[in-house]
Tab-separated table of C-alpha atoms and ligand atoms in Angstrom:
chain	number	residue	atom	x	y	z
S	1	MET	CA	0.000	0.000	0.000
S	2	ARG	CA	1.134	3.522	-0.773
S	3	GLU	CA	1.428	6.146	1.910
S	4	MET	CA	-1.092	8.905	1.297
S	5	ILE	CA	-0.162	12.439	2.223
S	6	ASP	CA	-2.664	14.307	4.366
S	7	PRO	CA	-4.404	17.213	2.663
S	8	GLU	CA	-2.948	20.621	3.395
S	9	ARG	CA	-5.072	23.721	3.857
S	10	VAL	CA	-3.515	27.120	3.377
S	11	LEU	CA	-5.502	30.172	4.416
S	12	ILE	CA	-5.289	32.896	1.798
S	13	ARG	CA	-5.406	36.487	2.991
S	14	ASP	CA	-2.486	38.360	1.498
S	15	SER	CA	0.442	37.977	-0.848
S	16	THR	CA	2.597	36.123	1.652
S	17	ASP	CA	-0.074	33.408	1.706
S	18	ILE	CA	0.191	33.134	-2.070
S	19	VAL	CA	3.878	32.383	-1.709
S	20	ARG	CA	3.121	29.811	0.976
S	21	ALA	CA	0.404	28.065	-1.034
S	22	ARG	CA	2.734	27.857	-4.022
S	23	ALA	CA	5.514	26.387	-1.948
S	24	VAL	CA	3.254	23.756	-0.380
S	25	ALA	CA	1.799	22.794	-3.759
S	26	ARG	CA	5.255	22.435	-5.232
S	27	GLN	CA	6.471	20.377	-2.356
S	28	VAL	CA	3.558	17.962	-2.404
S	29	ALA	CA	3.831	17.604	-6.195
S	30	ASN	CA	7.485	16.789	-5.785
S	31	GLN	CA	6.800	14.270	-3.010
S	32	ILE	CA	4.285	12.295	-5.015
S	33	GLY	CA	6.479	12.165	-8.085
S	34	PHE	CA	5.672	15.010	-10.458
S	35	THR	CA	8.471	16.426	-12.599
S	36	LEU	CA	10.020	19.839	-12.320
S	37	ALA	CA	8.050	20.989	-15.357
S	38	ASP	CA	4.818	19.867	-13.687
S	39	GLN	CA	5.755	21.584	-10.457
S	40	THR	CA	6.474	24.777	-12.348
S	41	ARG	CA	3.135	24.927	-14.150
S	42	LEU	CA	1.373	23.996	-10.927
S	43	ALA	CA	3.060	26.791	-8.995
S	44	THR	CA	1.914	29.281	-11.601
S	45	ALA	CA	-1.660	27.965	-11.572
S	46	VAL	CA	-1.840	28.150	-7.770
S	47	SER	CA	-0.380	31.619	-7.935
S	48	GLU	CA	-3.111	32.760	-10.337
S	49	LEU	CA	-6.008	31.323	-8.387
S	50	THR	CA	-4.856	32.458	-4.974
S	51	ARG	CA	-4.047	35.934	-6.247
S	52	ASN	CA	-7.572	36.178	-7.610
S	53	ILE	CA	-8.757	35.512	-4.075
S	54	VAL	CA	-6.608	38.250	-2.595
S	55	GLN	CA	-7.621	40.609	-5.395
S	56	TYR	CA	-11.330	39.921	-5.737
S	57	ALA	CA	-12.540	38.076	-2.666
S	58	GLY	CA	-10.339	39.233	0.212
S	59	GLU	CA	-9.840	35.824	1.747
S	60	GLY	CA	-10.257	32.157	1.073
S	61	VAL	CA	-8.678	28.747	1.309
S	62	CYS	CA	-6.389	26.665	-0.855
S	63	GLU	CA	-6.584	22.940	-0.233
S	64	ILE	CA	-3.901	20.687	-1.612
S	65	ALA	CA	-4.509	16.956	-1.610
S	66	ASP	CA	-2.966	13.793	-2.938
S	67	ALA	CA	-5.828	12.091	-4.761
S	68	SER	CA	-3.827	9.364	-6.443
S	69	GLY	CA	-5.309	5.983	-7.309
S	70	GLU	CA	-4.091	2.669	-8.650
S	71	GLU	CA	-3.899	3.898	-12.224
S	72	GLU	CA	-2.645	7.401	-11.861
S	73	ILE	CA	-0.995	9.894	-9.601
S	74	ARG	CA	-3.201	12.886	-9.081
S	75	LEU	CA	-2.654	16.096	-7.185
S	76	ARG	CA	-5.898	17.916	-6.596
S	77	ILE	CA	-6.160	21.499	-5.489
S	78	ILE	CA	-9.319	23.334	-4.541
S	79	VAL	CA	-9.213	27.086	-4.240
S	80	GLU	CA	-12.308	28.475	-2.650
S	81	ASP	CA	-13.650	31.760	-1.307
S	82	ASN	CA	-16.841	33.347	-0.028
S	83	GLY	CA	-16.418	36.571	-1.933
S	84	PRO	CA	-18.744	38.305	-4.389
S	85	GLY	CA	-18.501	35.583	-7.022
S	86	ILE	CA	-17.913	35.912	-10.764
S	87	ASP	CA	-20.747	37.550	-12.688
S	88	ASP	CA	-20.196	35.910	-16.017
S	89	ILE	CA	-18.004	32.819	-15.929
S	90	ASP	CA	-17.929	32.420	-19.711
S	91	ARG	CA	-16.491	35.881	-20.095
S	92	ALA	CA	-14.073	35.452	-17.194
S	93	MET	CA	-12.747	32.337	-18.924
S	94	LYS	CA	-11.928	34.303	-22.100
S	95	ASP	CA	-8.427	35.633	-22.665
S	96	GLY	CA	-8.134	39.308	-21.987
S	97	TYR	CA	-11.186	39.791	-19.804
S	98	SER	CA	-10.327	41.544	-16.558
S	99	THR	CA	-12.275	43.721	-14.163
S	100	GLY	CA	-9.126	44.478	-12.191
S	101	GLY	CA	-6.893	45.990	-14.849
S	102	GLY	CA	-4.944	42.758	-15.227
S	103	LEU	CA	-4.011	40.888	-18.371
S	104	GLY	CA	-7.095	38.769	-17.953
S	105	VAL	CA	-5.306	35.520	-18.647
S	106	GLY	CA	-5.205	34.148	-15.107
S	107	LEU	CA	-8.233	31.870	-15.358
S	108	PRO	CA	-8.001	30.817	-19.027
S	109	GLY	CA	-4.243	30.388	-18.669
S	110	THR	CA	-4.711	28.202	-15.601
S	111	ARG	CA	-7.107	25.998	-17.544
S	112	ARG	CA	-4.490	25.572	-20.292
S	113	LEU	CA	-1.791	24.792	-17.737
S	114	MET	CA	-3.692	22.137	-15.805
S	115	ASP	CA	-4.762	18.606	-16.681
S	116	ASP	CA	-8.128	19.118	-15.014
S	117	PHE	CA	-9.976	22.323	-14.436
S	118	ALA	CA	-13.441	23.080	-13.084
S	119	ILE	CA	-14.935	26.327	-11.905
S	120	GLU	CA	-18.212	27.173	-10.249
S	121	SER	CA	-19.232	30.513	-8.878
S	122	SER	CA	-22.237	32.235	-7.415
S	123	PRO	CA	-22.501	35.262	-5.163
S	124	GLY	CA	-20.924	34.190	-1.892
S	125	CYS	CA	-18.989	31.229	-3.229
S	126	THR	CA	-16.344	30.746	-5.878
S	127	ARG	CA	-14.642	27.403	-6.193
S	128	VAL	CA	-11.972	26.397	-8.641
S	129	SER	CA	-10.715	22.859	-8.731
S	130	ILE	CA	-7.576	21.903	-10.620
S	131	ALA	CA	-5.445	18.803	-10.900
S	132	LEU	CA	-2.145	17.503	-12.159
S	133	VAL	CA	-2.517	13.969	-13.443
S	134	ARG	CA	0.012	11.423	-14.605
S	135	ARG	CA	-0.622	7.794	-15.493
S	136	ARG	CA	1.392	5.289	-13.548
S	137	VAL	CA	3.779	3.225	-15.658
Q	1	MET	CA	-7.149	83.328	40.992
Q	2	THR	CA	-9.412	81.485	38.599
Q	3	THR	CA	-11.741	78.888	39.970
Q	4	ASN	CA	-9.896	75.852	38.745
Q	5	SER	CA	-11.565	72.788	40.175
Q	6	LEU	CA	-8.570	70.671	39.304
Q	7	ALA	CA	-5.858	72.839	40.814
Q	8	PRO	CA	-5.670	70.644	43.937
Q	9	ILE	CA	-4.468	67.777	41.769
Q	10	ALA	CA	-1.680	69.972	40.473
Q	11	ASN	CA	-0.788	70.972	44.027
Q	12	LEU	CA	-0.699	67.406	45.180
Q	13	LEU	CA	1.503	66.452	42.254
Q	14	GLN	CA	3.901	69.242	43.103
Q	15	GLN	CA	4.008	68.652	46.835
Q	16	HIS	CA	4.255	64.885	46.702
Q	17	ARG	CA	6.364	64.715	43.567
Q	18	VAL	CA	9.460	63.259	45.143
Q	19	ALA	CA	7.501	60.588	46.987
Q	20	ILE	CA	5.325	59.760	43.992
Q	21	CYS	CA	8.321	59.553	41.755
Q	22	ASP	CA	10.166	57.250	44.154
Q	23	GLU	CA	7.265	54.885	44.544
Q	24	TRP	CA	6.572	54.850	40.824
Q	25	LEU	CA	10.199	54.134	39.972
Q	26	ASN	CA	10.447	51.402	42.559
Q	27	ASP	CA	7.397	49.663	41.235
Q	28	ILE	CA	8.301	49.952	37.577
Q	29	MET	CA	11.957	49.072	38.005
Q	30	ARG	CA	10.996	45.962	39.902
Q	31	ILE	CA	9.016	44.826	36.884
Q	32	TRP	CA	11.440	45.944	34.211
Q	33	GLU	CA	14.607	44.747	35.823
Q	34	HIS	CA	13.110	41.337	35.486
Q	35	SER	CA	12.028	41.507	31.886
Q	36	HIS	CA	14.476	44.018	30.462
Q	37	ALA	CA	17.652	43.658	32.435
Q	38	GLY	CA	20.346	45.838	30.931
Q	39	LEU	CA	17.979	47.776	28.713
Q	40	VAL	CA	16.858	50.296	31.299
Q	41	ASP	CA	19.022	53.017	32.658
Q	42	LYS	CA	17.699	53.958	36.070
Q	43	GLU	CA	18.891	57.571	35.844
Q	44	GLU	CA	17.191	57.968	32.511
Q	45	VAL	CA	13.921	56.481	33.693
Q	46	SER	CA	14.062	58.695	36.766
Q	47	ARG	CA	14.575	61.844	34.685
Q	48	GLN	CA	11.710	60.917	32.413
Q	49	ALA	CA	9.412	60.126	35.301
Q	50	ASN	CA	10.161	63.532	36.829
Q	51	ASP	CA	9.483	65.354	33.577
Q	52	PHE	CA	6.322	63.398	33.163
Q	53	LEU	CA	5.023	64.352	36.611
Q	54	LYS	CA	5.979	67.998	36.147
Q	55	GLU	CA	4.122	68.142	32.875
Q	56	LEU	CA	1.137	66.433	34.456
Q	57	ALA	CA	1.080	69.116	37.166
Q	58	VAL	CA	1.304	71.876	34.573
Q	59	PHE	CA	-1.572	70.327	32.731
Q	60	PHE	CA	-3.902	70.175	35.724
Q	61	ASN	CA	-2.894	73.631	36.791
Q	62	SER	CA	-3.883	75.229	33.525
Q	63	HIS	CA	-6.841	73.028	32.911
Q	64	SER	CA	-10.123	74.168	34.401
Q	65	GLY	CA	-12.692	71.895	32.812
Q	66	GLU	CA	-13.855	68.716	34.366
Q	67	ALA	CA	-12.583	66.234	31.830
Q	68	PRO	CA	-9.182	66.724	30.267
Q	69	ALA	CA	-9.060	67.985	26.720
Q	70	GLU	CA	-7.802	65.973	23.785
Q	71	ILE	CA	-4.083	65.355	24.059
Q	72	SER	CA	-2.400	66.014	20.774
Q	73	THR	CA	0.979	64.607	19.861
Q	74	ASN	CA	2.182	68.209	19.534
Q	75	SER	CA	1.414	69.305	23.067
Q	76	PRO	CA	4.448	69.355	25.347
Q	77	PHE	CA	2.819	66.560	27.200
Q	78	GLY	CA	2.174	64.541	24.092
Q	79	LYS	CA	5.822	64.969	23.201
Q	80	ILE	CA	7.031	63.429	26.420
Q	81	ALA	CA	4.651	60.534	26.047
Q	82	CYS	CA	5.815	60.005	22.470
Q	83	GLU	CA	9.438	60.166	23.386
Q	84	LEU	CA	8.854	57.485	25.983
Q	85	SER	CA	7.134	55.047	23.729
Q	86	ILE	CA	9.287	55.659	20.674
Q	87	GLU	CA	12.450	55.046	22.598
Q	88	ARG	CA	11.054	51.899	24.100
Q	89	ALA	CA	9.765	50.651	20.770
Q	90	LYS	CA	13.280	51.006	19.414
Q	91	LYS	CA	14.686	49.084	22.321
Q	92	GLY	CA	12.238	46.291	21.656
Q	93	PHE	CA	9.904	46.750	24.598
Q	94	LYS	CA	6.467	45.259	24.159
Q	95	PRO	CA	3.483	47.621	24.038
Q	96	ALA	CA	2.311	46.094	27.311
Q	97	ASP	CA	5.514	47.326	28.954
Q	98	THR	CA	4.687	50.931	28.231
Q	99	ALA	CA	1.109	50.393	29.329
Q	100	GLN	CA	2.530	48.894	32.507
Q	101	TYR	CA	4.422	52.128	33.058
Q	102	ILE	CA	1.257	54.216	33.039
Q	103	ILE	CA	-0.756	51.697	35.044
Q	104	THR	CA	1.903	51.703	37.726
Q	105	LEU	CA	1.695	55.479	37.973
Q	106	LYS	CA	-2.066	55.242	38.185
Q	107	ASN	CA	-1.801	52.958	41.195
Q	108	VAL	CA	0.647	55.227	42.941
Q	109	LEU	CA	-1.478	58.314	42.341
Q	110	THR	CA	-4.615	56.546	43.473
Q	111	ARG	CA	-2.898	55.723	46.779
Q	112	HIS	CA	-1.883	59.347	47.269
Q	113	PHE	CA	-5.315	60.686	46.358
Q	114	LEU	CA	-7.021	58.296	48.761
Q	115	ARG	CA	-4.751	59.322	51.563
Q	116	THR	CA	-5.000	63.068	50.923
Q	117	TYR	CA	-8.682	63.476	50.145
Q	118	SER	CA	-10.308	60.817	52.313
Q	119	GLU	CA	-12.181	63.558	54.191
Q	120	THR	CA	-13.822	64.970	51.079
Q	121	PRO	CA	-15.253	62.051	49.147
Q	122	VAL	CA	-16.974	64.189	46.518
Q	123	ASP	CA	-13.712	65.853	45.552
Q	124	LEU	CA	-11.921	62.545	45.752
Q	125	ALA	CA	-14.329	60.979	43.288
Q	126	LEU	CA	-13.853	63.832	40.844
Q	127	TYR	CA	-10.063	63.775	41.102
Q	128	LEU	CA	-9.874	60.038	40.687
Q	129	ARG	CA	-12.108	60.124	37.678
Q	130	VAL	CA	-10.224	62.939	35.982
Q	131	MET	CA	-6.852	61.439	36.772
Q	132	ASN	CA	-7.928	58.051	35.434
Q	133	ASP	CA	-9.360	59.624	32.350
Q	134	MET	CA	-6.198	61.552	31.698
Q	135	LEU	CA	-3.873	58.610	32.180
Q	136	ASP	CA	-6.065	56.432	29.966
Q	137	ARG	CA	-5.704	58.931	27.190
Q	138	ILE	CA	-1.977	59.040	27.654
Q	139	SER	CA	-1.922	55.273	27.573
Q	140	LEU	CA	-3.696	55.288	24.246
Q	141	LEU	CA	-1.373	57.923	22.926
Q	142	THR	CA	1.760	56.045	23.898
Q	143	PHE	CA	0.305	52.877	22.470
Q	144	GLU	CA	-0.442	54.583	19.199
Q	145	MET	CA	3.026	56.064	19.027
Q	146	TYR	CA	4.532	52.718	19.841
Q	147	VAL	CA	2.711	51.001	17.007
Q	148	GLU	CA	3.588	53.789	14.601
Q	149	THR	CA	7.246	53.553	15.496
Q	150	ARG	CA	7.319	49.786	15.153
Q	151	GLU	CA	5.663	50.041	11.784
Q	152	ARG	CA	8.170	52.589	10.624
Q	153	ILE	CA	11.032	50.391	11.761
Q	154	ILE	CA	9.575	47.405	9.932
Q	155	ALA	CA	8.923	49.444	6.793
Q	156	GLN	CA	12.493	50.709	6.846
Q	157	GLN	CA	13.852	47.230	7.254
Q	158	SER	CA	11.862	45.819	4.371
Q	159	LEU	CA	12.774	48.794	2.231
Q	160	SER	CA	16.453	48.280	2.783
Q	161	LEU	CA	16.030	44.561	2.147
Q	162	SER	CA	14.331	45.163	-1.161
Q	163	GLU	CA	16.989	47.678	-2.169
Q	164	LEU	CA	19.670	45.179	-1.366
Q	165	SER	CA	17.965	42.563	-3.435
Q	166	THR	CA	17.867	44.495	-6.713
Q	167	PRO	CA	21.251	45.901	-7.621
Q	168	ILE	CA	21.617	47.478	-11.033
Q	169	ILE	CA	25.008	46.861	-12.518
Q	170	LEU	CA	26.783	48.796	-15.261
Q	171	LEU	CA	28.326	45.841	-17.102
Q	172	TRP	CA	29.958	47.747	-19.888
Q	173	ASN	CA	29.594	51.196	-21.409
Q	174	ASN	CA	25.885	51.558	-22.180
Q	175	VAL	CA	25.059	48.039	-20.993
Q	176	LEU	CA	23.134	47.490	-17.760
Q	177	LEU	CA	22.377	44.290	-15.890
Q	178	LEU	CA	19.375	43.858	-13.608
Q	179	PRO	CA	19.598	40.475	-11.911
Q	180	LEU	CA	16.288	39.641	-10.274
Q	181	VAL	CA	16.150	37.228	-7.389
Q	182	GLY	CA	13.104	36.196	-5.408
Q	183	VAL	CA	9.443	37.016	-5.358
Q	184	ILE	CA	8.443	39.946	-7.542
Q	185	ASP	CA	5.615	41.817	-5.890
Q	186	THR	CA	4.124	45.184	-6.721
Q	187	VAL	CA	6.278	47.116	-4.295
Q	188	ARG	CA	9.503	45.572	-5.514
Q	189	ALA	CA	8.480	45.885	-9.142
Q	190	ARG	CA	7.748	49.575	-8.777
Q	191	GLN	CA	10.992	50.110	-6.987
Q	192	PHE	CA	13.276	48.317	-9.451
Q	193	THR	CA	11.430	49.881	-12.382
Q	194	GLU	CA	12.094	53.356	-11.040
Q	195	ARG	CA	15.707	52.630	-10.344
Q	196	LEU	CA	16.275	50.963	-13.683
Q	197	LEU	CA	14.776	53.862	-15.626
Q	198	GLU	CA	16.930	56.260	-13.681
Q	199	ALA	CA	20.022	54.167	-14.416
Q	200	ILE	CA	19.169	53.907	-18.112
Q	201	THR	CA	19.027	57.687	-18.329
Q	202	ARG	CA	22.123	58.264	-16.260
Q	203	TYR	CA	24.314	55.755	-18.105
Q	204	GLU	CA	22.656	56.246	-21.490
Q	205	ALA	CA	22.176	52.530	-21.631
Q	206	ASN	CA	21.403	51.152	-25.077
Q	207	VAL	CA	20.931	47.660	-23.767
Q	208	THR	CA	19.543	46.318	-20.501
Q	209	ILE	CA	19.897	42.689	-19.567
Q	210	ILE	CA	17.202	41.482	-17.190
Q	211	ASP	CA	18.273	38.195	-15.707
Q	212	VAL	CA	15.403	36.209	-14.210
Q	213	THR	CA	17.296	33.054	-13.219
Q	214	GLY	CA	16.395	33.750	-9.583
Q	215	VAL	CA	12.681	34.382	-10.076
Q	216	PRO	CA	10.863	31.366	-8.661
Q	217	VAL	CA	7.484	31.678	-10.372
Q	218	PHE	CA	6.234	33.318	-13.531
Q	219	ASP	CA	2.609	34.244	-13.452
Q	220	THR	CA	0.463	36.965	-14.953
Q	221	SER	CA	1.274	39.464	-12.262
Q	222	VAL	CA	5.029	39.031	-12.651
Q	223	ALA	CA	4.583	39.150	-16.419
Q	224	ARG	CA	2.661	42.392	-16.164
Q	225	HIS	CA	5.399	43.975	-14.073
Q	226	PHE	CA	7.932	42.921	-16.693
Q	227	MET	CA	5.850	44.250	-19.556
Q	228	LYS	CA	5.690	47.618	-17.862
Q	229	VAL	CA	9.405	47.810	-17.186
Q	230	ILE	CA	10.172	46.631	-20.734
Q	231	ASP	CA	7.860	49.230	-22.286
Q	232	ALA	CA	9.278	52.039	-20.209
Q	233	ALA	CA	12.882	51.008	-20.862
Q	234	GLN	CA	12.248	50.842	-24.582
Q	235	LEU	CA	10.667	54.286	-24.514
Q	236	LEU	CA	13.926	55.541	-23.084
Q	237	GLY	CA	15.787	53.921	-25.938
Q	238	SER	CA	17.155	50.832	-24.270
Q	239	ARG	CA	16.809	47.384	-25.825
Q	240	ILE	CA	15.919	44.578	-23.473
Q	241	VAL	CA	17.666	41.242	-23.396
Q	242	MET	CA	15.967	38.802	-21.051
Q	243	THR	CA	18.005	35.915	-19.775
Q	244	GLY	CA	17.570	32.924	-17.535
Q	245	ILE	CA	14.048	31.750	-18.275
Q	246	SER	CA	14.159	28.011	-17.648
Q	247	PRO	CA	12.684	25.601	-20.228
Q	248	GLU	CA	9.864	24.845	-17.754
Q	249	GLY	CA	9.314	28.554	-17.189
Q	250	ALA	CA	9.164	29.197	-20.929
Q	251	GLN	CA	6.636	26.418	-21.406
Q	252	THR	CA	4.509	27.731	-18.579
Q	253	LEU	CA	4.559	31.258	-19.955
Q	254	THR	CA	3.422	30.190	-23.430
Q	255	LYS	CA	0.660	27.967	-22.065
Q	256	LEU	CA	-0.468	30.770	-19.827
Q	257	GLY	CA	-0.727	32.872	-22.950
Q	258	ILE	CA	1.956	35.424	-22.369
Q	259	ASN	CA	4.521	36.560	-24.866
Q	260	PHE	CA	6.895	39.437	-24.420
Q	261	SER	CA	7.087	41.354	-27.628
Q	262	ASN	CA	10.106	43.281	-28.871
Q	263	ILE	CA	12.602	41.659	-26.604
Q	264	ILE	CA	15.503	39.368	-27.165
Q	265	SER	CA	15.443	36.321	-24.938
Q	266	ARG	CA	18.396	34.062	-24.274
Q	267	ALA	CA	18.470	30.954	-22.134
Q	268	THR	CA	21.583	31.886	-20.212
Q	269	LEU	CA	23.117	35.056	-18.909
Q	270	ARG	CA	26.270	34.095	-20.805
Q	271	SER	CA	24.640	34.125	-24.232
Q	272	GLY	CA	22.581	37.171	-23.261
Q	273	LEU	CA	25.774	39.035	-22.429
Q	274	ALA	CA	27.314	38.145	-25.803
Q	275	GLU	CA	24.153	39.363	-27.511
Q	276	ALA	CA	24.087	42.594	-25.534
Q	277	LEU	CA	27.693	43.385	-26.378
Q	278	LEU	CA	27.016	42.728	-30.023
Q	279	LEU	CA	24.203	45.260	-29.888
Q	280	VAL	CA	26.669	47.935	-28.773
Q	281	GLY	CA	29.242	46.809	-31.319
Q	282	ARG	CA	31.537	44.829	-29.035
Q	283	ARG	CA	32.604	41.260	-28.841
Q	284	ILE	CA	34.467	39.147	-26.334
Q	285	GLU	CA	37.557	37.709	-27.951
Q	286	LEU	CA	40.514	35.661	-26.912
Q	287	ILE	CA	43.674	37.667	-26.628
Q	288	GLY	CA	45.455	37.145	-29.928
Q	289	GLY	CA	42.423	37.691	-32.054
Q	290	VAL	CA	41.064	34.151	-32.137
Q	291	ARG	CA	37.276	34.010	-31.620
Q	292	PRO	CA	36.206	32.155	-28.513
H	1	ATP	N1	-12.217	34.540	-6.826
H	1	ATP	C1	-12.855	35.459	-7.582
H	1	ATP	N2	-13.901	36.149	-7.059
H	1	ATP	C2	-14.549	37.076	-7.820
H	1	ATP	N3	-14.214	37.392	-9.085
H	1	ATP	C3	-13.181	36.742	-9.649
H	1	ATP	C4	-12.433	35.763	-8.919
H	1	ATP	N4	-11.485	35.277	-9.756
H	1	ATP	C5	-11.601	35.950	-10.912
H	1	ATP	N5	-12.627	36.828	-10.873
H	1	ATP	C6	-13.100	37.699	-11.966
H	1	ATP	O1	-12.712	37.096	-13.182
H	1	ATP	C7	-11.928	37.997	-13.959
H	1	ATP	C8	-10.873	37.242	-14.735
H	1	ATP	O2	-9.900	36.664	-13.862
H	1	ATP	P1	-8.440	36.369	-14.402
H	1	ATP	O3	-7.636	35.797	-13.298
H	1	ATP	O4	-8.555	35.573	-15.660
H	1	ATP	O5	-7.906	37.789	-14.847
H	1	ATP	P2	-7.416	38.993	-13.899
H	1	ATP	O6	-7.241	38.524	-12.508
H	1	ATP	O7	-8.350	40.123	-14.099
H	1	ATP	O8	-6.013	39.379	-14.532
H	1	ATP	P3	-4.663	38.495	-14.451
H	1	ATP	O9	-4.296	38.203	-15.864
H	1	ATP	O10	-3.669	39.375	-13.762
H	1	ATP	O11	-4.971	37.266	-13.660
H	1	ATP	C9	-11.356	38.957	-12.959
H	1	ATP	O12	-11.041	40.221	-13.540
H	1	ATP	C10	-12.500	39.078	-11.936
H	1	ATP	O13	-13.479	39.973	-12.372
H	2	MG	MG1	-6.158	36.824	-12.026
């Protein structure tokens, strides 16, 4: 039997928390066998999602969990907040759309970077779930 | 003589000053010698305590209302209180230590008031209330000053750290190097942008190498900071050579959907340097004219 790593929860309130969440994500990815390239794209994805929290929601949580199974290794991250929510998800997922004067590629870029990506949002709750996945050989 | 209902407090402070001061110092030194051995100079504390009491007497002498007025940081009294807390903040005292100082005085004064005015309970009640009120305000003031001072110290420290972390190096005539190490946040980005633009103007730099080997994560916010610095540098007539983006970093940036336009990018600082020199019409050669 494989040892599973306990899920880690990082509270997101300011930019130092972004750095922490990134570091934890990287470390867990490394521990369960993802490559440097995977760790790098993961760190960027976590950075985007947690910075959206700081920027648009004020505070939230980033949960990092080893969700590997027999067939695959899987690192799952859920980034969640109780902020105002995203008005129009379809637009927010388009390149170049930003209400905060950014480049507007955080969300669409994260989707391109990750192997799995899901987003749901309503006033009072925004939840983005991403994953790195690699088949076992 | 004006009818100053608080003048008796001033009188008591003047007449009992030596005793009050002694008791206060004894109490406070007993506490501080424990927690801050070596940090407190008894003479100094004694001088400050005396000044403090004198100023307190002056205040009650000139103050005729029932409750003390607002104490501003500019009043002579405010100044003493500030001096106290600022100095202690610098020495690393905790805010509670300064509060302790005022509380100790409060206890001493309460004892003296009780003894002196036990015959006239109505006056006693008024004096106690006013004295408490006054010292509470001073407490708040010192606390505020303490926090402000600590914040300034911390801000200064982080400022000097961030300055240390972004040197701008004149590599060759008209060639600058900005090696970036660590997390790029808004404050740092603004600061190195300003300094780089200033350096470009001062050294008439035609080429600026930005080395990002030490930047741990590329994301949209870092990219945006770079785009701004690149745009501004180019407006001032400096080409940008970016070096040190790792293969993983490059992959991540493209997937994310970011491309830096108008810049030359080289994998290593070494090849970036060669490129930069070429742009200003130089080349590194082996002595003897053989190309390396
Ligand atoms: N957690 C969130 N809560 C509320 N609104 C959000 C949240 N995350 C994103 N948004 C909205 O979605 C838009 C797009 O987000 P995205 O991260 O793609 O771009 P951005 O943050 O504006 O710019 P950047 O390219 O710097 O990330 C944001 O401008 C914001 O309006
Ligand atoms: Mg964003």
